[in-house]
GROMACS .gro file of C-alpha atoms in nm:
model
  378
    1MET     CA    1   1.084  16.207  13.722
    2ALA     CA    2   1.297  16.526  13.660
    3THR     CA    3   1.498  16.539  13.399
    4GLY     CA    4   1.899  16.603  13.479
    5SER     CA    5   2.062  16.904  13.430
    6ALA     CA    6   2.425  17.069  13.467
    7GLN     CA    7   2.464  17.374  13.489
    8LEU     CA    8   2.816  17.583  13.549
    9ASP     CA    9   2.788  17.889  13.764
   10ALA     CA   10   3.049  18.106  13.640
   11THR     CA   11   3.007  18.402  13.814
   12ALA     CA   12   3.064  18.245  14.180
   13LYS     CA   13   3.377  18.254  14.314
   14PRO     CA   14   3.540  17.985  14.335
   15PRO     CA   15   3.272  17.892  14.025
   16CYS     CA   16   3.052  17.627  14.097
   17LEU     CA   17   2.899  17.354  13.915
   18ARG     CA   18   2.547  17.210  14.010
   19VAL     CA   19   2.424  16.882  13.942
   20ALA     CA   20   2.040  16.799  13.982
   21GLY     CA   21   1.796  16.523  13.869
   22ASP     CA   22   1.726  16.162  13.746
   23TRP     CA   23   2.127  16.091  13.582
   24THR     CA   24   2.011  15.797  13.395
   25LEU     CA   25   1.956  15.634  13.046
   26VAL     CA   26   1.600  15.744  13.020
   27HIS     CA   27   1.756  16.129  12.998
   28TYR     CA   28   2.104  16.002  12.794
   29ALA     CA   29   2.068  16.226  12.530
   30ARG     CA   30   1.956  16.502  12.692
   31LEU     CA   31   2.204  16.499  12.912
   32GLU     CA   32   2.483  16.485  12.690
   33GLN     CA   33   2.350  16.776  12.497
   34ALA     CA   34   2.361  17.001  12.866
   35ILE     CA   35   2.717  16.863  12.898
   36ALA     CA   36   2.752  16.965  12.558
   37ALA     CA   37   2.661  17.314  12.568
   38ILE     CA   38   2.941  17.338  12.931
   39SER     CA   39   3.348  17.412  12.827
   40LEU     CA   40   3.509  17.155  12.926
   41PRO     CA   41   3.718  17.045  13.079
   42LEU     CA   42   3.650  17.221  13.375
   43ALA     CA   43   3.884  17.488  13.583
   44SER     CA   44   4.093  17.286  13.876
   45ASP     CA   45   3.932  17.542  14.149
   46THR     CA   46   3.564  17.457  14.055
   47THR     CA   47   3.329  17.332  14.281
   48VAL     CA   48   3.132  17.068  14.244
   49ASP     CA   49   2.758  17.109  14.419
   50LEU     CA   50   2.564  16.690  14.428
   51SER     CA   51   2.307  16.783  14.672
   52GLN     CA   52   2.040  16.775  14.395
   53LEU     CA   53   2.144  16.471  14.242
   54GLY     CA   54   1.843  16.225  14.178
   55THR     CA   55   1.813  15.864  14.074
   56LEU     CA   56   2.197  15.784  13.923
   57ASP     CA   57   2.272  15.490  13.752
   58THR     CA   58   2.586  15.325  13.516
   59ALA     CA   59   2.438  15.561  13.223
   60GLY     CA   60   2.451  15.935  13.394
   61ALA     CA   61   2.729  15.774  13.585
   62SER     CA   62   2.938  15.777  13.272
   63LEU     CA   63   2.830  16.097  13.163
   64LEU     CA   64   2.901  16.282  13.501
   65VAL     CA   65   3.270  16.115  13.503
   66ASN     CA   66   3.280  16.240  13.181
   67LEU     CA   67   3.190  16.605  13.308
   68LEU     CA   68   3.427  16.577  13.620
   69GLY     CA   69   3.694  16.437  13.499
   70ALA     CA   70   3.786  16.115  13.663
   71GLY     CA   71   4.094  16.237  13.807
   72ARG     CA   72   3.806  16.412  14.038
   73LEU     CA   73   3.634  16.076  14.173
   74ALA     CA   74   3.882  16.058  14.424
   75ASP     CA   75   3.851  16.405  14.575
   76LEU     CA   76   3.434  16.297  14.625
   77ALA     CA   77   3.366  16.275  14.978
   78ARG     CA   78   3.574  16.574  15.057
   79GLU     CA   79   3.414  16.856  14.768
   80ALA     CA   80   3.050  16.674  14.808
   81PRO     CA   81   3.000  16.479  15.183
   82GLY     CA   82   2.614  16.522  15.177
   83LEU     CA   83   2.691  16.245  14.881
   84ALA     CA   84   2.573  15.892  14.939
   85ALA     CA   85   2.819  15.581  15.014
   86ALA     CA   86   2.637  15.367  14.704
   87ARG     CA   87   2.616  15.697  14.439
   88ARG     CA   88   3.018  15.764  14.509
   89ALA     CA   89   3.079  15.426  14.520
   90LEU     CA   90   2.958  15.341  14.195
   91LEU     CA   91   3.096  15.624  14.014
   92GLN     CA   92   3.477  15.566  14.129
   93THR     CA   93   3.391  15.227  13.976
   94VAL     CA   94   3.259  15.343  13.655
   95GLY     CA   95   3.550  15.597  13.668
   96THR     CA   96   3.789  15.313  13.766
   97ALA     CA   97   3.656  15.137  13.458
   98LEU     CA   98   3.681  15.404  13.192
   99ASP     CA   99   4.017  15.488  13.291
  100ASP     CA  100   4.174  15.168  13.276
  101TYR     CA  101   4.024  15.124  12.898
  102ARG     CA  102   4.190  15.122  12.646
  103VAL     CA  103   4.081  15.083  12.246
  104PRO     CA  104   4.234  14.796  12.079
  105ALA     CA  105   4.453  14.905  11.859
  106LYS     CA  106   4.387  14.805  11.503
  107LYS     CA  107   4.587  14.558  11.333
  108VAL     CA  108   4.785  14.626  11.032
  109ARG     CA  109   4.828  14.375  10.793
  110ARG     CA  110   5.174  14.284  10.664
  111GLY     CA  111   5.207  14.350  10.279
  112ASN     CA  112   5.470  14.092  10.262
  113ALA     CA  113   5.331  13.750  10.140
  114VAL     CA  114   5.650  13.528  10.202
  115ILE     CA  115   5.606  13.696  10.561
  116GLU     CA  116   5.267  13.554  10.596
  117VAL     CA  117   5.324  13.221  10.442
  118LEU     CA  118   5.616  13.169  10.664
  119ALA     CA  119   5.399  13.243  10.922
  120ARG     CA  120   5.116  13.006  10.848
  121ILE     CA  121   5.336  12.734  10.830
  122GLY     CA  122   5.487  12.790  11.141
  123ARG     CA  123   5.165  12.844  11.277
  124THR     CA  124   5.037  12.458  11.133
  125MET     CA  125   5.397  12.335  11.242
  126GLU     CA  126   5.326  12.460  11.605
  127ALA     CA  127   4.938  12.300  11.583
  128VAL     CA  128   5.098  11.977  11.486
  129GLY     CA  129   5.374  11.959  11.771
  130HIS     CA  130   5.109  11.990  11.978
  131GLN     CA  131   4.869  11.749  11.868
  132GLN     CA  132   5.146  11.510  11.844
  133ARG     CA  133   5.197  11.572  12.230
  134ARG     CA  134   4.843  11.446  12.333
  135LEU     CA  135   4.879  11.222  12.118
  136LEU     CA  136   5.150  11.053  12.259
  137GLY     CA  137   4.962  11.094  12.534
  138PHE     CA  138   4.635  10.969  12.501
  139VAL     CA  139   4.891  10.657  12.393
  140GLY     CA  140   5.093  10.631  12.757
  141LEU     CA  141   4.699  10.691  12.913
  142THR     CA  142   4.545  10.379  12.682
  143LEU     CA  143   4.823  10.210  12.775
  144GLU     CA  144   4.837  10.251  13.180
  145THR     CA  145   4.445  10.224  13.179
  146LEU     CA  146   4.482   9.905  13.042
  147ALA     CA  147   4.754   9.783  13.224
  148ARG     CA  148   4.488   9.850  13.546
  149THR     CA  149   4.241   9.656  13.414
  150ILE     CA  150   4.419   9.354  13.304
  151GLY     CA  151   4.459   9.176  13.552
  152ARG     CA  152   4.146   9.285  13.708
  153PRO     CA  153   3.874   8.997  13.514
  154ARG     CA  154   3.618   9.200  13.722
  155ARG     CA  155   3.621   9.544  13.562
  156TRP     CA  156   3.670   9.358  13.221
  157ARG     CA  157   3.389   9.499  12.993
  158GLY     CA  158   3.247   9.178  12.802
  159THR     CA  159   2.960   9.334  12.702
  160ALA     CA  160   3.105   9.643  12.553
  161LEU     CA  161   3.373   9.458  12.370
  162LEU     CA  162   3.148   9.183  12.193
  163ALA     CA  163   2.888   9.525  12.040
  164HIS     CA  164   3.279   9.721  11.948
  165LEU     CA  165   3.369   9.408  11.791
  166GLU     CA  166   3.021   9.293  11.635
  167GLN     CA  167   3.027   9.707  11.517
  168THR     CA  168   3.407   9.724  11.344
  169GLY     CA  169   3.458   9.326  11.288
  170MET     CA  170   3.171   9.142  11.174
  171ASP     CA  171   2.951   9.464  10.954
  172ALA     CA  172   3.266   9.602  10.831
  173VAL     CA  173   3.322   9.249  10.629
  174PRO     CA  174   3.075   9.318  10.311
  175ILE     CA  175   3.338   9.639  10.207
  176VAL     CA  176   3.643   9.486  10.313
  177VAL     CA  177   3.560   9.215  10.082
  178LEU     CA  178   3.409   9.342   9.763
  179LEU     CA  179   3.685   9.654   9.820
  180THR     CA  180   3.959   9.363   9.821
  181PHE     CA  181   3.816   9.183   9.545
  182MET     CA  182   3.741   9.463   9.263
  183VAL     CA  183   4.119   9.596   9.382
  184GLY     CA  184   4.225   9.235   9.281
  185ALA     CA  185   4.100   9.201   8.969
  186VAL     CA  186   4.262   9.536   8.923
  187VAL     CA  187   4.638   9.465   8.981
  188ALA     CA  188   4.585   9.103   8.775
  189PHE     CA  189   4.429   9.293   8.514
  190LEU     CA  190   4.712   9.567   8.460
  191GLY     CA  191   5.005   9.297   8.589
  192SER     CA  192   4.888   9.093   8.266
  193THR     CA  193   4.919   9.442   8.048
  194VAL     CA  194   5.246   9.516   8.124
  195LEU     CA  195   5.404   9.215   8.189
  196ALA     CA  196   5.252   9.094   7.833
  197ASP     CA  197   5.508   9.299   7.637
  198PHE     CA  198   5.797   9.091   7.831
  199GLY     CA  199   5.609   8.734   7.702
  200ALA     CA  200   5.643   8.720   8.126
  201THR     CA  201   5.246   8.714   8.220
  202ILE     CA  202   5.290   8.408   8.416
  203TYR     CA  203   5.424   8.635   8.707
  204THR     CA  204   5.116   8.822   8.713
  205VAL     CA  205   5.088   8.552   9.003
  206ASP     CA  206   5.383   8.714   9.188
  207LEU     CA  207   5.217   9.005   9.178
  208VAL     CA  208   4.906   8.936   9.321
  209GLY     CA  209   5.095   8.771   9.605
  210PHE     CA  210   5.369   8.994   9.693
  211SER     CA  211   5.125   9.314   9.703
  212PHE     CA  212   4.821   9.190   9.895
  213LEU     CA  213   5.009   8.914  10.080
  214ARG     CA  214   5.257   9.218  10.234
  215GLU     CA  215   5.120   9.597  10.180
  216PHE     CA  216   4.739   9.621   9.984
  217GLY     CA  217   4.559   9.335  10.191
  218VAL     CA  218   4.663   9.525  10.536
  219LEU     CA  219   4.693   9.890  10.407
  220LEU     CA  220   4.335   9.869  10.213
  221THR     CA  221   4.144   9.739  10.532
  222ALA     CA  222   4.297  10.032  10.757
  223ILE     CA  223   4.234  10.291  10.553
  224LEU     CA  224   3.877  10.122  10.549
  225MET     CA  225   3.866  10.065  10.907
  226ALA     CA  226   3.982  10.506  10.943
  227GLY     CA  227   3.715  10.615  10.758
  228ARG     CA  228   3.481  10.390  10.881
  229THR     CA  229   3.536  10.307  11.260
  230ALA     CA  230   3.775  10.605  11.414
  231SER     CA  231   3.495  10.869  11.279
  232ALA     CA  232   3.213  10.638  11.399
  233PHE     CA  233   3.442  10.624  11.810
  234THR     CA  234   3.450  11.026  11.708
  235ALA     CA  235   3.095  11.086  11.688
  236GLN     CA  236   2.999  10.844  11.976
  237ILE     CA  237   3.221  10.982  12.269
  238GLY     CA  238   3.198  11.330  12.087
  239SER     CA  239   2.806  11.308  12.129
  240MET     CA  240   2.821  11.212  12.495
  241LYS     CA  241   3.101  11.474  12.548
  242ALA     CA  242   2.828  11.738  12.381
  243ASN     CA  243   2.579  11.544  12.644
  244GLU     CA  244   2.755  11.604  12.905
  245GLU     CA  245   2.779  11.217  12.936
  246ILE     CA  246   3.109  11.187  13.051
  247ASP     CA  247   3.101  11.437  13.315
  248ALA     CA  248   2.799  11.191  13.428
  249ILE     CA  249   3.026  10.921  13.370
  250ARG     CA  250   3.307  11.118  13.581
  251ALA     CA  251   3.045  11.207  13.854
  252LEU     CA  252   2.995  10.791  13.923
  253GLY     CA  253   3.333  10.759  14.034
  254LEU     CA  254   3.329  10.582  13.680
  255ASP     CA  255   3.651  10.632  13.448
  256PRO     CA  256   3.571  10.685  13.077
  257MET     CA  257   3.907  10.526  12.977
  258GLU     CA  258   3.851  10.214  13.116
  259LEU     CA  259   3.443  10.204  13.006
  260LEU     CA  260   3.472  10.429  12.690
  261VAL     CA  261   3.813  10.340  12.520
  262LEU     CA  262   3.967  10.009  12.654
  263PRO     CA  263   3.637   9.815  12.459
  264ARG     CA  264   3.672  10.009  12.148
  265VAL     CA  265   4.086   9.974  12.111
  266LEU     CA  266   4.066   9.588  12.262
  267ALA     CA  267   3.774   9.470  11.946
  268LEU     CA  268   3.978   9.686  11.680
  269LEU     CA  269   4.288   9.518  11.788
  270ALA     CA  270   4.073   9.188  11.701
  271ALA     CA  271   3.892   9.303  11.468
  272LEU     CA  272   4.147   9.427  11.174
  273PRO     CA  273   4.369   9.143  11.170
  274MET     CA  274   4.086   8.955  11.132
  275LEU     CA  275   3.997   9.166  10.844
  276SER     CA  276   4.338   9.210  10.665
  277PHE     CA  277   4.272   8.803  10.671
  278LEU     CA  278   3.999   8.819  10.461
  279ALA     CA  279   4.051   9.137  10.315
  280MET     CA  280   4.439   8.898  10.132
  281ILE     CA  281   4.162   8.621  10.057
  282ALA     CA  282   3.886   8.828   9.903
  283GLY     CA  283   4.276   9.025   9.680
  284LEU     CA  284   4.403   8.680   9.586
  285VAL     CA  285   3.999   8.543   9.471
  286GLY     CA  286   3.962   8.853   9.249
  287GLY     CA  287   4.398   8.822   9.124
  288GLY     CA  288   4.305   8.426   9.058
  289LEU     CA  289   3.930   8.498   8.914
  290VAL     CA  290   4.097   8.706   8.672
  291CYS     CA  291   4.366   8.489   8.607
  292ALA     CA  292   4.170   8.240   8.469
  293LEU     CA  293   3.969   8.432   8.258
  294VAL     CA  294   4.203   8.670   8.074
  295LEU     CA  295   4.561   8.467   8.125
  296ASP     CA  296   4.422   8.082   8.110
  297ILE     CA  297   4.555   8.064   8.406
  298PRO     CA  298   4.351   7.734   8.576
  299PRO     CA  299   4.320   7.767   8.975
  300VAL     CA  300   4.502   7.487   9.074
  301MET     CA  301   4.827   7.641   8.857
  302PHE     CA  302   4.752   7.961   9.052
  303ILE     CA  303   4.778   7.828   9.374
  304SER     CA  304   5.069   7.594   9.297
  305LEU     CA  305   5.269   7.911   9.194
  306LEU     CA  306   5.211   8.086   9.493
  307LYS     CA  307   5.251   7.828   9.747
  308SER     CA  308   5.630   7.762   9.511
  309ASP     CA  309   5.710   8.170   9.485
  310ILE     CA  310   5.569   8.310   9.758
  311GLY     CA  311   5.637   8.197  10.125
  312VAL     CA  312   5.469   8.241  10.435
  313ARG     CA  313   5.713   8.460  10.568
  314HIS     CA  314   5.542   8.744  10.303
  315PHE     CA  315   5.175   8.689  10.489
  316LEU     CA  316   5.313   8.745  10.843
  317VAL     CA  317   5.524   9.074  10.752
  318GLY     CA  318   5.159   9.204  10.602
  319ILE     CA  319   4.943   9.043  10.939
  320ALA     CA  320   5.177   9.190  11.130
  321LYS     CA  321   5.124   9.575  11.069
  322ALA     CA  322   4.740   9.505  11.117
  323PRO     CA  323   4.792   9.586  11.538
  324VAL     CA  324   4.967   9.848  11.532
  325PHE     CA  325   4.729   9.997  11.242
  326ALA     CA  326   4.458   9.918  11.487
  327PHE     CA  327   4.570  10.037  11.738
  328LEU     CA  328   4.677  10.418  11.644
  329ILE     CA  329   4.325  10.418  11.483
  330ALA     CA  330   4.088  10.349  11.733
  331VAL     CA  331   4.302  10.569  11.961
  332ILE     CA  332   4.261  10.829  11.736
  333GLY     CA  333   3.934  10.813  11.696
  334CYS     CA  334   3.869  10.787  12.052
  335LEU     CA  335   4.100  11.111  12.118
  336GLU     CA  336   3.930  11.310  11.899
  337GLY     CA  337   3.582  11.240  12.034
  338PHE     CA  338   3.703  11.331  12.408
  339LYS     CA  339   3.859  11.668  12.147
  340VAL     CA  340   3.501  11.800  12.144
  341THR     CA  341   3.375  12.127  12.291
  342GLY     CA  342   3.002  12.068  12.270
  343SER     CA  343   2.827  12.132  11.963
  344ALA     CA  344   2.734  11.998  11.622
  345GLU     CA  345   3.060  12.166  11.405
  346SER     CA  346   3.280  12.101  11.710
  347VAL     CA  347   3.178  11.676  11.674
  348GLY     CA  348   3.153  11.704  11.254
  349ALA     CA  349   3.494  11.871  11.288
  350HIS     CA  350   3.705  11.654  11.482
  351THR     CA  351   3.511  11.376  11.281
  352THR     CA  352   3.703  11.480  10.978
  353SER     CA  353   4.036  11.529  11.142
  354SER     CA  354   4.054  11.224  11.291
  355VAL     CA  355   3.974  11.033  10.974
  356VAL     CA  356   4.223  11.296  10.807
  357GLN     CA  357   4.463  11.204  11.077
  358SER     CA  358   4.466  10.813  11.132
  359ILE     CA  359   4.424  10.764  10.698
  360PHE     CA  360   4.777  10.964  10.727
  361VAL     CA  361   4.927  10.792  10.988
  362VAL     CA  362   4.883  10.433  10.868
  363ILE     CA  363   4.995  10.608  10.535
  364LEU     CA  364   5.292  10.754  10.718
  365ILE     CA  365   5.368  10.383  10.899
  366ASP     CA  366   5.331  10.235  10.639
  367ALA     CA  367   5.611  10.264  10.461
  368VAL     CA  368   5.815  10.317  10.761
  369ALA     CA  369   5.756   9.970  10.735
  370ALA     CA  370   5.782   9.866  10.369
  371LEU     CA  371   6.182  10.035  10.410
  372PHE     CA  372   6.283   9.919  10.720
  373TYR     CA  373   6.161   9.544  10.588
  374MET     CA  374   6.421   9.635  10.204
  375GLU     CA  375   6.655   9.688  10.458
  376MET     CA  376   6.603   9.410  10.678
  377GLY     CA  377   6.574   9.146  10.407
  378TRP     CA  378   6.226   9.047  10.487
   0.00000   0.00000   0.00000
């Protein structure tokens, strides 16, 4: 394998550049030294002799482009008629690529901290707006799929629905009941401590009843479901997305919305109201236990006060929010699962995002509902 060379004969009229040997990556260092010995750029009247050129690859072509200049490559057909068409095409392709390349400009960091903070806030708000548009679109797609399948019982996924109902409902009963029981006891204890200064400890019963029937029962249950069920939905669908199982479902002619989303949404729609009812009962039991042990209010009197002071409408006001919370939690969990890109890191990131979004939406809707109920006098 002959090492490439480049010699400039300045005594010839006109001057002639003779290129010979192999111009390949193996000889790159020596060829660079040979080019450095030639004064560049070449004179416009310098001719080029490529008749002795041996093997040529992209590394050697880039060196020839630097030696000849990108502007002379178009004239190779005239200046070097004996050059093979493949080598001429390689030189012209490399020359075009090097001529189009531009060194990326370095980003200059602005020193104004206020502008950087405002820019970051703007990017965050833009991302939030984009996320909300996607969520609204996914809600519409879910409702459209539900309307399309509700009248076609053959397309109902009964087995999947029951499996998810057990996972989201039955399996969550212990943690929901235990948490709300303890919160009910804490609310009763704190209420009795404050109301004792006014001689109104008897109203601890009303405090526990109002708080759990209207707010705490459904709100605590929804937050638990956001952390437990939304994350599970995202992890399940995200793992399927990462393993390309959803693409396989589409290849089989099945609808992922109908197969994966609807059973989860319907299961949580059925489970959350029932869990909220159990949470209300558990909270009242916890509050009643503290009243019996600390305030000497027997269970019979506790129940009697609840019946006389708290109407059924307070229970209805609280339980009415459960289906809304359930739908939003399930939709957010499924949407984040579909957004997984294919790695374990993406699954974890979107699982975290689904929990945060679900809790935020639940608290936001609950606050709006509380203001609405207050204005309506309910």
